[in-house]
Amino acid sequence: MSRETKISRRKFLLVASGAFPAAAALMARGSVAAGELPPTRACSDKGDPTPPQMAGPYFKPRSPERDSLLTPAIKGATIVLSGVVLSTVCQPVPGVLLDFWQCDGNGNYDTTGYTLRGHQFTDADGRYRLETVVPAVYPGRTRHIHVRLQAPNRPALTTQLYFPGEPSNEGDFLFRRDLLMAIQEQGNTKVARFDFVLKLG
Ligand SMILES: [Fe+2]
């Protein structure tokens, strides 16, 4: 493990413990821009893996590699989602494939092309960052973003992320509170945080 990784993990654990608010400020001054890391669920040595959810009918393989799904044709409020992928013992996991897909602001999935679909890989510190638009609520489902994660040489985890404060969350048959993103408003942009925990053993 590199010195940088050790330091990053130490910062993360300090922040996760909630004991050192100053550590949060220190972390916010790191290479991920300040203000993009609102608190999320704590990881501990007993960290539970992120729960799986069904892929649904709209997953398509071979999405383009990109960390922004924004295009001139896409309308809607921008959301910047970032976080880290950790193991169940809170180690950052580099090189994890994250494949995101979602509907647009009208509730439609692109089933013929790759609009609002893209994959990326976590960096050396297990971090990822996605720019996209806020998906719509569509009949039968609350607002959500699909994602499939796969650490190198490990099975894939498919799940979904949810938006806090959505009236339709409680009536959604798949909604889980532990898949809620932490979201802050920064001007016209939503800044979201979600840390994934993968069981690698
Ligand atoms: Fe969906």
Short mmCIF file of C-alpha atoms and ligand atoms in Angstrom, two decimals:
data_model
loop_
_atom_site.label_atom_id
_atom_site.label_comp_id
_atom_site.label_asym_id
_atom_site.label_seq_id
_atom_site.Cartn_x
_atom_site.Cartn_y
_atom_site.Cartn_z
CA MET A 1 0.00 0.00 0.00
CA SER A 2 1.41 3.40 -0.93
CA ARG A 3 2.01 6.09 1.65
CA GLU A 4 -0.64 8.21 -0.05
CA THR A 5 -3.16 5.39 0.20
CA LYS A 6 -2.36 4.91 3.86
CA ILE A 7 -2.84 8.60 4.54
CA SER A 8 -6.08 8.69 2.58
CA ARG A 9 -7.40 5.71 4.49
CA ARG A 10 -6.40 7.28 7.78
CA LYS A 11 -8.20 10.47 6.84
CA PHE A 12 -11.23 8.43 5.83
CA LEU A 13 -11.32 6.52 9.09
CA LEU A 14 -10.96 9.69 11.11
CA VAL A 15 -13.82 11.27 9.23
CA ALA A 16 -15.91 8.13 9.39
CA SER A 17 -15.47 8.00 13.14
CA GLY A 18 -16.97 11.46 13.44
CA ALA A 19 -14.43 12.21 16.16
CA PHE A 20 -12.36 14.72 14.25
CA PRO A 21 -14.37 17.31 12.32
CA ALA A 22 -11.06 18.96 11.38
CA ALA A 23 -10.17 15.79 9.50
CA ALA A 24 -13.18 16.36 7.28
CA ALA A 25 -11.82 19.75 6.32
CA LEU A 26 -8.41 18.20 5.70
CA MET A 27 -9.98 15.58 3.46
CA ALA A 28 -12.00 18.22 1.63
CA ARG A 29 -8.77 20.00 0.71
CA GLY A 30 -7.46 16.85 -0.96
CA SER A 31 -7.45 16.03 -4.62
CA VAL A 32 -11.24 15.65 -4.69
CA ALA A 33 -12.56 19.19 -4.80
CA ALA A 34 -13.75 20.74 -1.58
CA GLY A 35 -17.45 20.45 -1.00
CA GLU A 36 -17.81 17.26 -3.02
CA LEU A 37 -17.60 14.94 -0.07
CA PRO A 38 -20.61 15.34 2.19
CA PRO A 39 -20.69 12.70 4.92
CA THR A 40 -22.02 9.29 4.04
CA ARG A 41 -22.45 6.02 5.90
CA ALA A 42 -19.47 5.09 7.97
CA CYS A 43 -17.35 2.12 7.06
CA SER A 44 -15.92 0.15 9.92
CA ASP A 45 -14.11 -3.13 10.34
CA LYS A 46 -17.60 -4.65 10.38
CA GLY A 47 -18.72 -2.77 7.30
CA ASP A 48 -21.63 -4.39 5.55
CA PRO A 49 -21.31 -4.83 1.80
CA THR A 50 -23.45 -2.61 -0.40
CA PRO A 51 -26.63 -4.59 -1.04
CA PRO A 52 -27.38 -5.88 -4.53
CA GLN A 53 -30.47 -4.89 -6.46
CA MET A 54 -31.93 -6.12 -9.72
CA ALA A 55 -30.54 -4.69 -12.96
CA GLY A 56 -33.99 -4.26 -14.48
CA PRO A 57 -34.63 -4.50 -18.21
CA TYR A 58 -32.46 -1.61 -19.43
CA PHE A 59 -28.85 -2.64 -18.78
CA LYS A 60 -26.73 -2.73 -21.92
CA PRO A 61 -23.17 -4.06 -22.03
CA ARG A 62 -20.28 -2.23 -23.72
CA SER A 63 -21.13 1.30 -22.60
CA PRO A 64 -18.54 3.94 -23.49
CA GLU A 65 -15.79 4.73 -21.00
CA ARG A 66 -16.51 8.22 -19.68
CA ASP A 67 -17.04 9.93 -16.35
CA SER A 68 -19.48 12.52 -17.68
CA LEU A 69 -22.79 11.52 -19.21
CA LEU A 70 -23.60 15.15 -20.01
CA THR A 71 -24.12 16.01 -23.67
CA PRO A 72 -25.59 19.13 -25.29
CA ALA A 73 -28.79 17.24 -26.03
CA ILE A 74 -29.36 16.16 -22.45
CA LYS A 75 -31.67 18.39 -20.46
CA GLY A 76 -32.05 18.43 -16.72
CA ALA A 77 -30.41 19.43 -13.46
CA THR A 78 -26.77 18.42 -13.14
CA ILE A 79 -25.69 16.04 -10.43
CA VAL A 80 -22.06 15.28 -9.60
CA LEU A 81 -21.75 12.00 -7.76
CA SER A 82 -18.49 10.94 -6.17
CA GLY A 83 -17.20 8.59 -3.54
CA VAL A 84 -14.92 5.68 -2.94
CA VAL A 85 -15.16 1.93 -3.33
CA LEU A 86 -14.02 0.15 -0.19
CA SER A 87 -13.60 -3.41 0.90
CA THR A 88 -15.48 -4.66 3.96
CA VAL A 89 -12.37 -3.85 6.01
CA CYS A 90 -12.37 -0.29 4.69
CA GLN A 91 -9.51 -0.61 2.24
CA PRO A 92 -9.92 1.50 -0.92
CA VAL A 93 -10.22 -0.72 -3.98
CA PRO A 94 -8.50 0.58 -7.13
CA GLY A 95 -9.40 -0.47 -10.64
CA VAL A 96 -13.05 -1.23 -9.92
CA LEU A 97 -15.26 -1.01 -13.00
CA LEU A 98 -18.36 1.11 -12.37
CA ASP A 99 -20.95 0.99 -15.14
CA PHE A 100 -23.74 3.56 -14.71
CA TRP A 101 -27.03 3.77 -16.56
CA GLN A 102 -30.18 5.78 -15.95
CA CYS A 103 -33.28 7.30 -17.54
CA ASP A 104 -33.44 10.89 -18.73
CA GLY A 105 -35.52 13.77 -17.37
CA ASN A 106 -38.61 12.33 -19.04
CA GLY A 107 -38.20 8.86 -17.59
CA ASN A 108 -36.93 7.28 -20.81
CA TYR A 109 -33.95 4.93 -21.17
CA ASP A 110 -31.94 4.95 -24.39
CA THR A 111 -32.30 1.37 -25.59
CA THR A 112 -30.86 1.95 -29.06
CA GLY A 113 -27.76 3.99 -28.19
CA TYR A 114 -25.70 4.83 -25.13
CA THR A 115 -27.18 8.11 -23.94
CA LEU A 116 -26.85 8.33 -20.15
CA ARG A 117 -24.71 5.24 -20.04
CA GLY A 118 -21.01 5.07 -19.25
CA HIS A 119 -18.36 3.19 -17.38
CA GLN A 120 -15.21 4.21 -15.52
CA PHE A 121 -12.64 2.75 -13.13
CA THR A 122 -11.73 3.75 -9.60
CA ASP A 123 -8.36 5.45 -9.21
CA ALA A 124 -5.47 4.32 -7.00
CA ASP A 125 -7.35 5.51 -3.92
CA GLY A 126 -10.59 3.77 -4.87
CA ARG A 127 -12.29 6.99 -5.91
CA TYR A 128 -14.80 7.57 -8.68
CA ARG A 129 -16.63 10.66 -9.95
CA LEU A 130 -19.64 10.87 -12.26
CA GLU A 131 -21.30 13.89 -13.87
CA THR A 132 -24.83 13.33 -15.07
CA VAL A 133 -28.36 14.71 -14.89
CA VAL A 134 -31.02 13.99 -12.32
CA PRO A 135 -33.18 11.14 -13.66
CA ALA A 136 -36.95 11.42 -13.60
CA VAL A 137 -39.42 9.49 -11.54
CA TYR A 138 -41.20 7.11 -13.90
CA PRO A 139 -44.31 4.97 -13.45
CA GLY A 140 -43.71 2.32 -10.82
CA ARG A 141 -40.26 3.59 -9.76
CA THR A 142 -38.89 6.34 -7.60
CA ARG A 143 -35.87 8.37 -8.73
CA HIS A 144 -32.76 6.15 -9.03
CA ILE A 145 -29.46 5.54 -10.81
CA HIS A 146 -28.37 2.03 -11.80
CA VAL A 147 -24.79 0.89 -11.35
CA ARG A 148 -22.85 -2.32 -11.81
CA LEU A 149 -19.50 -2.64 -10.04
CA GLN A 150 -16.80 -5.19 -10.62
CA ALA A 151 -13.45 -5.35 -8.86
CA PRO A 152 -10.67 -6.98 -10.88
CA ASN A 153 -11.23 -10.74 -11.11
CA ARG A 154 -14.29 -10.61 -8.84
CA PRO A 155 -17.99 -11.14 -9.46
CA ALA A 156 -20.05 -8.10 -10.40
CA LEU A 157 -22.36 -6.32 -7.96
CA THR A 158 -25.43 -4.71 -9.49
CA THR A 159 -27.34 -2.17 -7.44
CA GLN A 160 -29.23 1.13 -7.54
CA LEU A 161 -28.77 4.49 -5.80
CA TYR A 162 -31.62 6.60 -4.46
CA PHE A 163 -32.31 10.27 -3.77
CA PRO A 164 -33.15 11.47 -0.26
CA GLY A 165 -36.40 13.34 0.34
CA GLU A 166 -38.28 11.81 -2.58
CA PRO A 167 -41.98 11.36 -1.75
CA SER A 168 -42.09 8.29 -3.98
CA ASN A 169 -39.29 6.48 -2.13
CA GLU A 170 -41.52 4.90 0.47
CA GLY A 171 -43.87 3.38 -2.08
CA ASP A 172 -41.12 1.95 -4.28
CA PHE A 173 -40.81 -1.83 -4.10
CA LEU A 174 -37.00 -1.75 -4.35
CA PHE A 175 -36.14 1.35 -2.32
CA ARG A 176 -33.64 0.86 0.52
CA ARG A 177 -32.53 3.53 2.93
CA ASP A 178 -28.94 2.23 2.91
CA LEU A 179 -28.72 2.97 -0.81
CA LEU A 180 -29.51 6.66 -0.36
CA MET A 181 -26.93 9.12 -1.66
CA ALA A 182 -25.97 12.08 0.55
CA ILE A 183 -26.83 15.15 -1.50
CA GLN A 184 -26.02 18.84 -1.08
CA GLU A 185 -27.20 21.68 -3.28
CA GLN A 186 -24.46 23.91 -4.71
CA GLY A 187 -26.14 26.51 -6.87
CA ASN A 188 -27.91 24.67 -9.65
CA THR A 189 -25.87 21.52 -9.14
CA LYS A 190 -26.55 18.62 -6.82
CA VAL A 191 -23.38 17.30 -5.22
CA ALA A 192 -23.85 13.72 -4.17
CA ARG A 193 -21.74 11.21 -2.27
CA PHE A 194 -21.99 7.47 -2.06
CA ASP A 195 -19.34 5.03 -0.88
CA PHE A 196 -19.65 1.45 -2.03
CA VAL A 197 -18.47 -1.48 0.07
CA LEU A 198 -17.52 -4.67 -1.77
CA LYS A 199 -17.05 -8.07 -0.21
CA LEU A 200 -13.87 -9.27 -1.85
CA GLY A 201 -13.04 -12.30 0.26
FE FE B 1 -34.51 2.03 -13.69
#
